Short mmCIF file of C-alpha atoms and ligand atoms in Angstrom, two decimals:
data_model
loop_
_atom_site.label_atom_id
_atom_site.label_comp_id
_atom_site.label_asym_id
_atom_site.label_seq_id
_atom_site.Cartn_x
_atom_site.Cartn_y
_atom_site.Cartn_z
CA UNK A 222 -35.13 -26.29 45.04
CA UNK A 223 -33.49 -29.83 44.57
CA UNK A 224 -34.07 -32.70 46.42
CA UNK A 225 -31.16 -32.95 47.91
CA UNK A 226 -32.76 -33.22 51.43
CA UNK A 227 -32.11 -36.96 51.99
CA UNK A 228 -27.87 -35.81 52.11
CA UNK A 229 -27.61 -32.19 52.97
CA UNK A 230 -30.37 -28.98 53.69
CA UNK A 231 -29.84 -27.11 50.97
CA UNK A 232 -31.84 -23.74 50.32
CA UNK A 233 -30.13 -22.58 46.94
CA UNK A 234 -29.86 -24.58 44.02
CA UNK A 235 -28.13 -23.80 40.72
CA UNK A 236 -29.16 -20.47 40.59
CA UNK A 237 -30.58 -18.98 43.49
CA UNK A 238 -33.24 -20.28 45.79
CA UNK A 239 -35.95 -20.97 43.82
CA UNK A 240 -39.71 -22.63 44.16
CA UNK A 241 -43.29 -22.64 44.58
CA UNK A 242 -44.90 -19.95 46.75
CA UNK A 243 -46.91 -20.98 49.97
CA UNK A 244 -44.24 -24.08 49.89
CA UNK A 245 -40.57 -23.62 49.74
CA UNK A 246 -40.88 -19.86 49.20
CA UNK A 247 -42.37 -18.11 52.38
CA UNK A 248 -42.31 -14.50 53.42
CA UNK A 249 -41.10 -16.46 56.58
CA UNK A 250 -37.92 -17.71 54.39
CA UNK A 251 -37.41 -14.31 52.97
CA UNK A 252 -37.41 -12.91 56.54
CA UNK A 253 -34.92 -15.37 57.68
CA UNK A 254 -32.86 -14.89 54.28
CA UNK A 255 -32.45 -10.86 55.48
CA UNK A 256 -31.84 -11.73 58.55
CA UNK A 257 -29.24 -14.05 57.60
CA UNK A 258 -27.80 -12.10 54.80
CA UNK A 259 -27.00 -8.96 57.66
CA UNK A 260 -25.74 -11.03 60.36
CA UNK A 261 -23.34 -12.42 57.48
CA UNK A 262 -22.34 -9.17 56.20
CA UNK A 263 -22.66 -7.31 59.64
CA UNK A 264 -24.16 -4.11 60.78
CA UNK A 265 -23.95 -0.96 58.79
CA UNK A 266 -23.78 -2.57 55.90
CA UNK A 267 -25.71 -1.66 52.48
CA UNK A 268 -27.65 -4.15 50.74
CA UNK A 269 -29.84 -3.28 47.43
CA UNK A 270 -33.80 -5.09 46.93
CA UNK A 271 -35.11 -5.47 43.47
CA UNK A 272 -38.14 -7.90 42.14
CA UNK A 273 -39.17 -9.06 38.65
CA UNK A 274 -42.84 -8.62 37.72
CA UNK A 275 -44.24 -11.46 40.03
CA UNK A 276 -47.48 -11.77 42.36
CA UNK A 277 -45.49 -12.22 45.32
CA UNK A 278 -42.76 -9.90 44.90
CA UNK A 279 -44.10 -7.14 47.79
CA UNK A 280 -44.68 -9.56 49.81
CA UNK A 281 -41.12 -11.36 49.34
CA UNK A 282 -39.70 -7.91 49.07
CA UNK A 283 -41.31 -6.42 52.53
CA UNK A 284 -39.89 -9.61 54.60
CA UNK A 285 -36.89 -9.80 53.36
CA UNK A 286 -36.28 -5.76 53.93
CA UNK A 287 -37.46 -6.14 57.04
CA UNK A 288 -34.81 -8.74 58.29
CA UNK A 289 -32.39 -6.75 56.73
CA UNK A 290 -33.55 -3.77 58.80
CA UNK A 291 -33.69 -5.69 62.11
CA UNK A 292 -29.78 -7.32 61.55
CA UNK A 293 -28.75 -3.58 61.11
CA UNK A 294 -28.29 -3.19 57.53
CA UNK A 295 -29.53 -0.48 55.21
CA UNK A 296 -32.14 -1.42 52.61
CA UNK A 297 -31.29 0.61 49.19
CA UNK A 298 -34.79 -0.11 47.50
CA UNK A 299 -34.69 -0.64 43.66
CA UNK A 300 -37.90 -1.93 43.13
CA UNK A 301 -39.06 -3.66 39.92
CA UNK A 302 -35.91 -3.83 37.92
CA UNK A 303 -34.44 -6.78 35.87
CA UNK A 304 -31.50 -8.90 37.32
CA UNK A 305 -28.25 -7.13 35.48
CA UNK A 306 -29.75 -3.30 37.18
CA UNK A 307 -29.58 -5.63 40.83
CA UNK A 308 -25.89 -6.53 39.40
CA UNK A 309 -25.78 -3.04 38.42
CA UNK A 310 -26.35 -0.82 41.39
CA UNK A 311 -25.43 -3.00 43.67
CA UNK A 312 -21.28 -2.50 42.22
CA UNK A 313 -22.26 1.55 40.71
CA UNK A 314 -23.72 2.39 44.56
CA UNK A 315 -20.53 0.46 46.57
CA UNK A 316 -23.58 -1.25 47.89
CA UNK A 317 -22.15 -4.75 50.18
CA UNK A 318 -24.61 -7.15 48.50
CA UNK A 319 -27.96 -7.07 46.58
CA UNK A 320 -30.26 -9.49 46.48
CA UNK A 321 -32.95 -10.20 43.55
CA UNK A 322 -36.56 -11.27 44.16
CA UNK A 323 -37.09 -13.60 41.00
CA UNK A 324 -37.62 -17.34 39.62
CA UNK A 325 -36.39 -16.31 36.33
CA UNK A 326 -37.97 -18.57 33.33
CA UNK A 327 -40.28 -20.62 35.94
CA UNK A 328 -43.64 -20.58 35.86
CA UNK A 329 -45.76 -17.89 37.63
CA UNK A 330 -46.62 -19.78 40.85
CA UNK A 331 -42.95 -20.01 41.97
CA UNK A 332 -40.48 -17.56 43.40
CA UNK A 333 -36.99 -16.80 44.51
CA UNK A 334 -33.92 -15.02 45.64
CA UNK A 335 -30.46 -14.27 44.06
CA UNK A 336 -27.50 -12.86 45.88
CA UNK A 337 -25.05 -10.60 44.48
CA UNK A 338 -21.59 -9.47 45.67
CA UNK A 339 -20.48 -6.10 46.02
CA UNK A 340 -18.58 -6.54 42.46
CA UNK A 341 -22.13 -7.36 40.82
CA UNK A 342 -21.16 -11.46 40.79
CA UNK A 343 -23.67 -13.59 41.93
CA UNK A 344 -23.03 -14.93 45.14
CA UNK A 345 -20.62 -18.35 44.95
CA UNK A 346 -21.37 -21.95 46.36
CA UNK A 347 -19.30 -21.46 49.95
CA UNK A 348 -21.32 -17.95 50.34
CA UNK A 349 -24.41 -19.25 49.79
CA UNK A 350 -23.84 -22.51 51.92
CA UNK A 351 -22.75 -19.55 54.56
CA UNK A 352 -25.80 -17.33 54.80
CA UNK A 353 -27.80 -21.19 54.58
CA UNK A 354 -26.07 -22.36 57.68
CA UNK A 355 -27.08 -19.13 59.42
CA UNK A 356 -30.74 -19.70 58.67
CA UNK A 357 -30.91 -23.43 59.74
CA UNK A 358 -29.50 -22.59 63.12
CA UNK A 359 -31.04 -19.40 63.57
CA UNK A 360 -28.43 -17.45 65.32
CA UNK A 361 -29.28 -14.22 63.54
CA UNK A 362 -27.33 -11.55 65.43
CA UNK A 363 -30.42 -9.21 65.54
CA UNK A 364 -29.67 -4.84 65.85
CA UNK A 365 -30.44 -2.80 69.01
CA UNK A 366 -33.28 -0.40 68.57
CA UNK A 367 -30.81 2.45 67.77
CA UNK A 368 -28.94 0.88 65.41
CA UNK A 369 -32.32 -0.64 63.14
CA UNK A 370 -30.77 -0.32 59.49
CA UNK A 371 -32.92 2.59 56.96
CA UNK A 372 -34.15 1.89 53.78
CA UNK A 373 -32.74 4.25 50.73
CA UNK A 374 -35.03 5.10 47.30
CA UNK A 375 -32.37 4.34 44.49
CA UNK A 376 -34.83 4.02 41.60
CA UNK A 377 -32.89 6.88 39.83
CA UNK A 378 -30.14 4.68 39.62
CA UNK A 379 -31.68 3.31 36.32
CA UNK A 380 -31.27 6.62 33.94
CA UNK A 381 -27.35 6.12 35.15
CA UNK A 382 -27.51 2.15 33.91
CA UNK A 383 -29.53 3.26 30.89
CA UNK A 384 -26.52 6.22 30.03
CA UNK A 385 -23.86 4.06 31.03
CA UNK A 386 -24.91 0.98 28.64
CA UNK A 387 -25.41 3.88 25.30
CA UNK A 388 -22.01 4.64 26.24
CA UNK A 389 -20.66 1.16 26.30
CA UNK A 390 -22.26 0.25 22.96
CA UNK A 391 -22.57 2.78 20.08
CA UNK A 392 -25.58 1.57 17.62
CA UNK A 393 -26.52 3.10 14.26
CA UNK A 394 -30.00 4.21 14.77
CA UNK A 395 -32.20 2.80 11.96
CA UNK A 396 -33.18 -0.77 13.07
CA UNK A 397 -36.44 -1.91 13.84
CA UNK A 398 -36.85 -4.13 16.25
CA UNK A 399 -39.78 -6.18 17.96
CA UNK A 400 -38.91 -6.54 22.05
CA UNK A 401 -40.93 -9.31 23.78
CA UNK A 402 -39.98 -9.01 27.40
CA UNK A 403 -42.94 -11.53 28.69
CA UNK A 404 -44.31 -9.12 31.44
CA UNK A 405 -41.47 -9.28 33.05
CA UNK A 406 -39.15 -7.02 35.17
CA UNK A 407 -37.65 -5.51 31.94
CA UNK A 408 -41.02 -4.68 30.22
CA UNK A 409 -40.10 -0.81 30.37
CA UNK A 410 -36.69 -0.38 30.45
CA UNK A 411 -35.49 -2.49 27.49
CA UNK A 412 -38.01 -1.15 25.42
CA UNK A 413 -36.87 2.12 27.07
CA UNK A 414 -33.75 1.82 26.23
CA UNK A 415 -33.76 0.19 22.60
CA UNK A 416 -35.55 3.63 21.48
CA UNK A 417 -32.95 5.88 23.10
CA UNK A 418 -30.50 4.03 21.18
CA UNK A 419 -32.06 4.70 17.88
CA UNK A 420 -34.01 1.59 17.01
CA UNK A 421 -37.87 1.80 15.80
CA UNK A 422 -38.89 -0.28 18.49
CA UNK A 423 -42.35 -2.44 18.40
CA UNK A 424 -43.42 -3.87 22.23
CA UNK A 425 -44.87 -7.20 22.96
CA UNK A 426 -45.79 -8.43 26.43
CA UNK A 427 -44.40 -5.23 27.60
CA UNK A 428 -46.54 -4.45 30.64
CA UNK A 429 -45.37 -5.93 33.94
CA UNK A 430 -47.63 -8.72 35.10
CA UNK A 431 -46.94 -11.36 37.49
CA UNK A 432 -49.76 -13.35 35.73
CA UNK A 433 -47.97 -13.34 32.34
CA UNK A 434 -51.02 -13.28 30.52
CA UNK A 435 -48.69 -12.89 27.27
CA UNK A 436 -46.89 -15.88 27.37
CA UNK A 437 -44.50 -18.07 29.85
CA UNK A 438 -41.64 -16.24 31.18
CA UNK A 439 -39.53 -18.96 29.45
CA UNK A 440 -37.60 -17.45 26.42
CA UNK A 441 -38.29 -20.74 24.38
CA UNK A 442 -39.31 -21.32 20.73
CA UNK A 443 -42.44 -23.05 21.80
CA UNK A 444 -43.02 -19.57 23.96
CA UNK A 445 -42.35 -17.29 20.89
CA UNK A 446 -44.06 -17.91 18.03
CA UNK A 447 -46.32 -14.49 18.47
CA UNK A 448 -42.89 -12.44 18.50
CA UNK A 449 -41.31 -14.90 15.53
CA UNK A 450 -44.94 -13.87 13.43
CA UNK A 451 -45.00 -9.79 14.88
CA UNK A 452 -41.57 -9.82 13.09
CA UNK A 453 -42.50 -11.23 9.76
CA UNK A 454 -45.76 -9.30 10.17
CA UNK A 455 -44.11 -5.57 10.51
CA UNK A 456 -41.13 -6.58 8.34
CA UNK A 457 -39.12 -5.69 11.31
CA UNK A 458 -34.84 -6.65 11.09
CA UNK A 459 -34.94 -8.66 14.12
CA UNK A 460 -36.74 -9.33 17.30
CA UNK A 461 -35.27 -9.94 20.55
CA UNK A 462 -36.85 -11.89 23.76
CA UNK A 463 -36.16 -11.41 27.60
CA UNK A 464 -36.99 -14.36 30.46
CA UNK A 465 -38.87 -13.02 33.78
CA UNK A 466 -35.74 -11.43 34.94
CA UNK A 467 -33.84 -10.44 31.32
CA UNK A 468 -30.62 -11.71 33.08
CA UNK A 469 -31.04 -13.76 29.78
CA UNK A 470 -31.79 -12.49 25.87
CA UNK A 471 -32.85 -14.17 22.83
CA UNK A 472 -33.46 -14.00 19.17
CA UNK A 473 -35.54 -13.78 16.11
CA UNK A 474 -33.76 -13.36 12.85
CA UNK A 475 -35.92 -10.49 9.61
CA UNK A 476 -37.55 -13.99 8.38
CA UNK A 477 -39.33 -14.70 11.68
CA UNK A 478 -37.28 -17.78 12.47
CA UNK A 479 -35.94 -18.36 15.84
CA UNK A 480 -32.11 -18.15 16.32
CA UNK A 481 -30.84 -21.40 17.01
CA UNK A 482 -29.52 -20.95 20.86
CA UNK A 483 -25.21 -22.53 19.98
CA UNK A 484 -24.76 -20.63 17.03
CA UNK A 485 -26.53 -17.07 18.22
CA UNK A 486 -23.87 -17.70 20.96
CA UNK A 487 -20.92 -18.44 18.62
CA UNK A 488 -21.37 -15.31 16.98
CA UNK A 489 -21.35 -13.14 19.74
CA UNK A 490 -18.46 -15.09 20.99
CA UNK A 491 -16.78 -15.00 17.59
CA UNK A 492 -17.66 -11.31 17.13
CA UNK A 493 -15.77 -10.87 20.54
CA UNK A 494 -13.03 -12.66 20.42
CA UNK A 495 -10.20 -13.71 22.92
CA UNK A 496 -10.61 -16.22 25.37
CA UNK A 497 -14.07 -17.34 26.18
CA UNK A 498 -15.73 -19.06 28.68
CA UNK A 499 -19.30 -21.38 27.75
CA UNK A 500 -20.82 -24.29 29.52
CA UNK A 501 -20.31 -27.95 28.85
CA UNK A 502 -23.28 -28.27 26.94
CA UNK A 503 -22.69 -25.82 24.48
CA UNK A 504 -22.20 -27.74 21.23
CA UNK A 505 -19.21 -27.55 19.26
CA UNK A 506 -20.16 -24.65 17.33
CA UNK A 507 -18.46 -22.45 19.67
CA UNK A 508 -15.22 -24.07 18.94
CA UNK A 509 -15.01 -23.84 15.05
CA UNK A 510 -16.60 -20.47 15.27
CA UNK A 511 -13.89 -19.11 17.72
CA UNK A 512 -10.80 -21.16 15.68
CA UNK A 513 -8.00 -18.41 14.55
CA UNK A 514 -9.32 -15.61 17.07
CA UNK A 515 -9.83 -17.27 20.34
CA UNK A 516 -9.55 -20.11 23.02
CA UNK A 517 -12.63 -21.87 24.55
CA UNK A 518 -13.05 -22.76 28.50
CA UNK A 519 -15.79 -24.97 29.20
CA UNK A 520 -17.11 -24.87 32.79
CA UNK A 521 -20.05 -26.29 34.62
CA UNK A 522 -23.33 -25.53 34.20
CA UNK A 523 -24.41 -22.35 35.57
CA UNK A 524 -23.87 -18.61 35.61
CA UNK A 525 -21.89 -18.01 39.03
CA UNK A 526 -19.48 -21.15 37.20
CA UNK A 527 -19.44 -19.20 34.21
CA UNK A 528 -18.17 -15.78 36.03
CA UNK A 529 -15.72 -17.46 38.25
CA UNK A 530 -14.28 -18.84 35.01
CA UNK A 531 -14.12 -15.46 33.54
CA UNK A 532 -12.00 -14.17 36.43
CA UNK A 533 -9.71 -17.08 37.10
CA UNK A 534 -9.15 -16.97 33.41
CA UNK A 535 -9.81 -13.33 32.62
CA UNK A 536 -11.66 -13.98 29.87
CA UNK A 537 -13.61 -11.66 27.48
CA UNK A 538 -16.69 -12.61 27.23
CA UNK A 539 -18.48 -15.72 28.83
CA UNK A 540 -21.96 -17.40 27.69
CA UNK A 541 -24.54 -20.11 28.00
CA UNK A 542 -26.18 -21.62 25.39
CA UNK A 543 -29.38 -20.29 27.50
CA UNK A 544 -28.78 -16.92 26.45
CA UNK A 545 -27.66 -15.97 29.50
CA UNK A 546 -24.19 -14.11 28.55
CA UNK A 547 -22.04 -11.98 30.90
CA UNK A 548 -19.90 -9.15 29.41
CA UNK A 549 -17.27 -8.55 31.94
CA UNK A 550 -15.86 -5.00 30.93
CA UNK A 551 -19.15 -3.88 32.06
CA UNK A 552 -20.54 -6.38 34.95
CA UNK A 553 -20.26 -9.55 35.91
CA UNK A 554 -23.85 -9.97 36.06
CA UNK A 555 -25.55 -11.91 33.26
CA UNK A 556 -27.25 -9.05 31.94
CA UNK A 557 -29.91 -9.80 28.59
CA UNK A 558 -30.47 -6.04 28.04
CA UNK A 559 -26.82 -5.71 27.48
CA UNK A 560 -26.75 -8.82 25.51
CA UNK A 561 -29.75 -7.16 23.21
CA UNK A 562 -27.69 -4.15 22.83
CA UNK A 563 -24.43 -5.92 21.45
CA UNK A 564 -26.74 -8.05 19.03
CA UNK A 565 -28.47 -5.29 17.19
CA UNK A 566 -24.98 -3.26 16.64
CA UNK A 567 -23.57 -6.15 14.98
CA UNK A 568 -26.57 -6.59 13.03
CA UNK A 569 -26.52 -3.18 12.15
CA UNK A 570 -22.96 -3.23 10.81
CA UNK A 571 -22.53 -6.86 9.62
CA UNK A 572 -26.45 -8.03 8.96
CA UNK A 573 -28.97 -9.27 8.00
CA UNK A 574 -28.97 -11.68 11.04
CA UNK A 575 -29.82 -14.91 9.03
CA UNK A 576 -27.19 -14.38 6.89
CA UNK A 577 -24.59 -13.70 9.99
CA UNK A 578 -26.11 -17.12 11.57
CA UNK A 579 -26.08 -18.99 8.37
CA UNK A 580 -21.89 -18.24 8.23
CA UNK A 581 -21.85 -19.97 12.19
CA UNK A 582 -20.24 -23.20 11.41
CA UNK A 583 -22.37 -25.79 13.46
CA UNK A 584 -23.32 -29.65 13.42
CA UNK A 585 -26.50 -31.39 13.81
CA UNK A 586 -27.07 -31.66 17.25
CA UNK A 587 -29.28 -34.15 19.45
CA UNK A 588 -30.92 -34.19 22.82
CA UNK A 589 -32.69 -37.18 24.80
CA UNK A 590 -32.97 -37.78 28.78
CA UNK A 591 -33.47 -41.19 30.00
CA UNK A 592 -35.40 -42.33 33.15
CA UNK A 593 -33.82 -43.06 36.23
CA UNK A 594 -34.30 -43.62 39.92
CA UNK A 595 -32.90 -40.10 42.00
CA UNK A 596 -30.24 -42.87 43.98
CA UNK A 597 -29.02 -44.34 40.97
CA UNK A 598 -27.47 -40.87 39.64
CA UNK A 599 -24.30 -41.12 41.53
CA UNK A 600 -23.33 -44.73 40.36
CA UNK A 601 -24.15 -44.10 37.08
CA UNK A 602 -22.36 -41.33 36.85
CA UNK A 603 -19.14 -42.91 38.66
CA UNK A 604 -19.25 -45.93 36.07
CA UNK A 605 -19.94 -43.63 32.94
CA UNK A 606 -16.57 -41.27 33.95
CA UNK A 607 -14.78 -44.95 33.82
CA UNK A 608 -15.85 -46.59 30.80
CA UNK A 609 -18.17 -43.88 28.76
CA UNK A 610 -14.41 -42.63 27.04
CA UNK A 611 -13.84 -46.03 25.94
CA UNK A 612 -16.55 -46.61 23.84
CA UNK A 613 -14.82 -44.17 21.74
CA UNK A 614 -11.18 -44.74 19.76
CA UNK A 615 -11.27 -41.09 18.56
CA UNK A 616 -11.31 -38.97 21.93
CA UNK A 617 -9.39 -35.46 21.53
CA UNK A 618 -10.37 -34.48 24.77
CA UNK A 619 -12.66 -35.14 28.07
CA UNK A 620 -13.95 -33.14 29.99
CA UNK A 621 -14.98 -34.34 33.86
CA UNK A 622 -16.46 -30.70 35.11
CA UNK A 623 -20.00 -31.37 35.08
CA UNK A 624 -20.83 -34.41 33.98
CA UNK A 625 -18.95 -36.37 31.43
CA UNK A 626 -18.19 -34.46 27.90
CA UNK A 627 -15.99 -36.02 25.12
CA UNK A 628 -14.57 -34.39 22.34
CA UNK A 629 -14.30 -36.72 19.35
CA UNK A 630 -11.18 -35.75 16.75
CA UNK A 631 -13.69 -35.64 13.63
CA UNK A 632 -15.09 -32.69 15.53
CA UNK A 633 -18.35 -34.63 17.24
CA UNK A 634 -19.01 -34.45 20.56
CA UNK A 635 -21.70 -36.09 23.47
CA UNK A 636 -22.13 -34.72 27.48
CA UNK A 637 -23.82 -37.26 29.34
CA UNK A 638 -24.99 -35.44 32.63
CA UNK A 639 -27.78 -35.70 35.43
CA UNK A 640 -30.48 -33.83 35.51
CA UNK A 641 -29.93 -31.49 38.75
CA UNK A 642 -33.77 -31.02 38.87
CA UNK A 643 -35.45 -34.35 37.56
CA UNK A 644 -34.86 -37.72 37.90
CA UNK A 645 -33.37 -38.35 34.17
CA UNK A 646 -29.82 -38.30 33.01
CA UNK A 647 -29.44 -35.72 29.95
CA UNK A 648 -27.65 -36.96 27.05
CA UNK A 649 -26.97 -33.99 24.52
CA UNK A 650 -24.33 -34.74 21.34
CA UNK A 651 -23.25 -33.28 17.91
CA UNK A 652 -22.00 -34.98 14.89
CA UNK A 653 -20.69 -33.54 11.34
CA UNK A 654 -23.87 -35.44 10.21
CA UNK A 655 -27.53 -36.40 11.40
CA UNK A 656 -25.87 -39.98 10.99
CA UNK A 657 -22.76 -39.57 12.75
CA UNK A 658 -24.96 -38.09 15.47
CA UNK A 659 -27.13 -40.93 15.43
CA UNK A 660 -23.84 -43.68 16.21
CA UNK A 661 -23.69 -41.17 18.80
CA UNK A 662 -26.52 -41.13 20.23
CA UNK A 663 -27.35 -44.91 19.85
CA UNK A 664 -23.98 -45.88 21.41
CA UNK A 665 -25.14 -43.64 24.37
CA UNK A 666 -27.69 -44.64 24.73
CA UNK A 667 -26.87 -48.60 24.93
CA UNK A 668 -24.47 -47.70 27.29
CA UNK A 669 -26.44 -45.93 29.69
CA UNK A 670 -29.54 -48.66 28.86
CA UNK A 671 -27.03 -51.42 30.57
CA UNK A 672 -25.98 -48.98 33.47
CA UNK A 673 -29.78 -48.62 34.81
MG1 MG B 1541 -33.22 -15.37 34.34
#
């Protein structure tokens, strides 16, 4: 959760409600949350409950069923399952809403809840400002005793996800591939899966375990280096990596090295084609790697921008450098086991995967966050949408979305953007070269030095 208290209450934050357990995440919250969610939707209604792998998911998953129940809504129970099979069931089952139990990539100690619409896209800004206004003034419109919603088993749901994704993407069998799924809420069904399709799958971290005694649920280099070495070590073709919730997927390439995050989403975006949507701090990889087959559409930060990008513009395919990639034709969920499928058939047709990365055009790309006070954000950010763009006498295009972007005409670029969860402003740039990257960043950085 933000710290946004000093304007507005707010409960959800970019994605979801998330934070620590025995502080901002109650079983008192998630019993107001059901509440809220039925007296939004209305009695009768049909809402599916999953969790990720976490210590507090019963607990988080009992309360919020049970407000569910009393506002006169049925409970269709999924139970452990990763974030795309919420997505999933929720638009397969005609279900009015589903709502994940997860905090994703955060550490252990936190928690949270995701809301999905009936179409398996996650709930949008005004819907979740809706069912937050109900719980801040508590006017829960509560069921009479013979109206109480039921709860529904729909665990078998999964076998349909599992046939329904072979169907959607036809692999070669013959690849092997290490799956690190971090204990999370996809630690048997990606693995699961992966075999069904034909690959010689090798597990890591595969055991649920709200502990995640493997490593942090956080799909990071830093967090992989057992899966980058269990690659090398079995001479595997490629390993793949979930977060907690496997809404999001990353890679390893045969050598062991970890895929670089812009251009592992250039291919796939490349390999797709059409018009794409990414995030405005996707580098400019994206753009050379999609010239001659596609058009980019940057959006803000965030997978609900992301999808409502995809519809407005009915795009093919839509990403963030994160990993976390939604493939409409099938959901409009972010789903990472999805994204794991797609990957190994093009690495099965096209590979090796280094070699298909080492064809992504990219630039050298740069990341620094400076200090600043939480109130000073807004003015910054007000004086760097004036002037930022005229540091530059090369700007081919800027984008205002989230943050301030600029597109330089030698094909560099820079975002300059608050943090939405620290007190630092991001600045993230590419240039053809480490040098031109380096003007980049030091002119950024000057400018921003004399703003705080
Ligand atoms: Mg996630």
């Amino acid at each position: 959760m933000d710290s946004h208290d000093d304007k507005k209450q707010r409960l959800f934050g970019t994605s979801g409600i998330r934070g620590k357990i025995g502080h901002a995440i109650t079983s008192e919250l998630a019993l107001k949350m059901g509440r809220a969610l039925s007296t939004l939707l209305g009695p009768g209604c049909k809402v599916v409950v999953g969790y990720d792998s976490r210590t507090s998911n019963h607990m988080l998953e009992r309360a919020l069923s049970a407000g569910i129940l009393e506002g006169g809504c049925d409970v269709l129970l999924l139970g452990l399952a990763p974030t795309p099979l919420v997505g999933y069931a929720t638009k397969k089952l005609g279900a009015d809403a589903g709502v994940m139990i997860t905090a994703s990539h955060n550490p252990p100690q936190d928690n949270g809840l995701k809301v999905w619409n009936s179409d398996g896209m996650a709930y949008r800004p005004h819907q979740e400002e809706a069912l937050e206004e109900i719980v801040f003034n508590g006017k829960f419109s509560l069921a009479p005793w013979d109206s109480i919603g039921k709860v529904e088993d729909i665990r078998h749901i999964s076998k349909e996800y599992v046939n329904d994704l072979l169907n959607f993407v036809k692999i070669e069998p013959g690849l092997k591939v290490v799956v690190d799924c971090a204990n999370g809420a996809a630690s048997y069904l990606s693995p699961f899966l992966l075999r069904k399709a034909g690959c010689d799958v090798i597990t890591l971290n595969s055991q649920p375990d709200g502990f995640f005694p493997g490593r942090m649920p956080e799909p990071s280099a830093a967090n992989l280096q057992d899966l980058m070495r269990m690659v090398k070590a079995t001479n595997a073709d490629m390993g793949i990596a979930h977060d907690g919730d496997a809404d999001r997927m990353v890679a390893v390439d045969e050598n062991g090295e970890f895929a670089d995050f812009d251009k592992l989403l250039s291919l796939i975006a490349s390999e797709i084609g059409g018009c794409v949507v990414t995030t405005v701090d996707a580098s400019s990889s994206i753009d050379m790697a999609l010239e001659g087959k596609g058009k980019v559409i940057r959006t803000k930060v965030g997978d609900v921008h992301v999808a409502d990008a995809i519809e407005k513009y009915n795009a093919s395919f839509g990403g963030e450098p994160s990993g976390t990639w939604i493939h409409p034709d099938f959901c409009m969920c972010p789903d990472g086991i999805l994204s794991a499928l797609k990957l190994i058939a093009l690495v099965k047709n096209k590979g090796p995967l280094s070699k298909l990365l080492e064809d992504i055009p990219s630039f050298p790309t740069m990341r620094e966050v400076i200090n600043c006070q939480e109130s000073q954000k807004t003015d910054i950010m007000e004086k760097t949408k004036e002037d930022f763009p005229h540091l530059f006498s090369d700007v081919s295009e800027s984008n205002l979305k989230d943050g301030v972007r600029l597109s330089l005409e030698n094909g560099g670029w820079v975002l300059i953007r608050p943090s939405g969860t620290e007190s630092y402003i991001r600045i993230t740039l590419g240039g053809r070269t480490t040098e031109e990257a380096q003007e980049i960043m030091d002119k950024s950085k000057k400018f921003l030095g004399e703003l705080i």
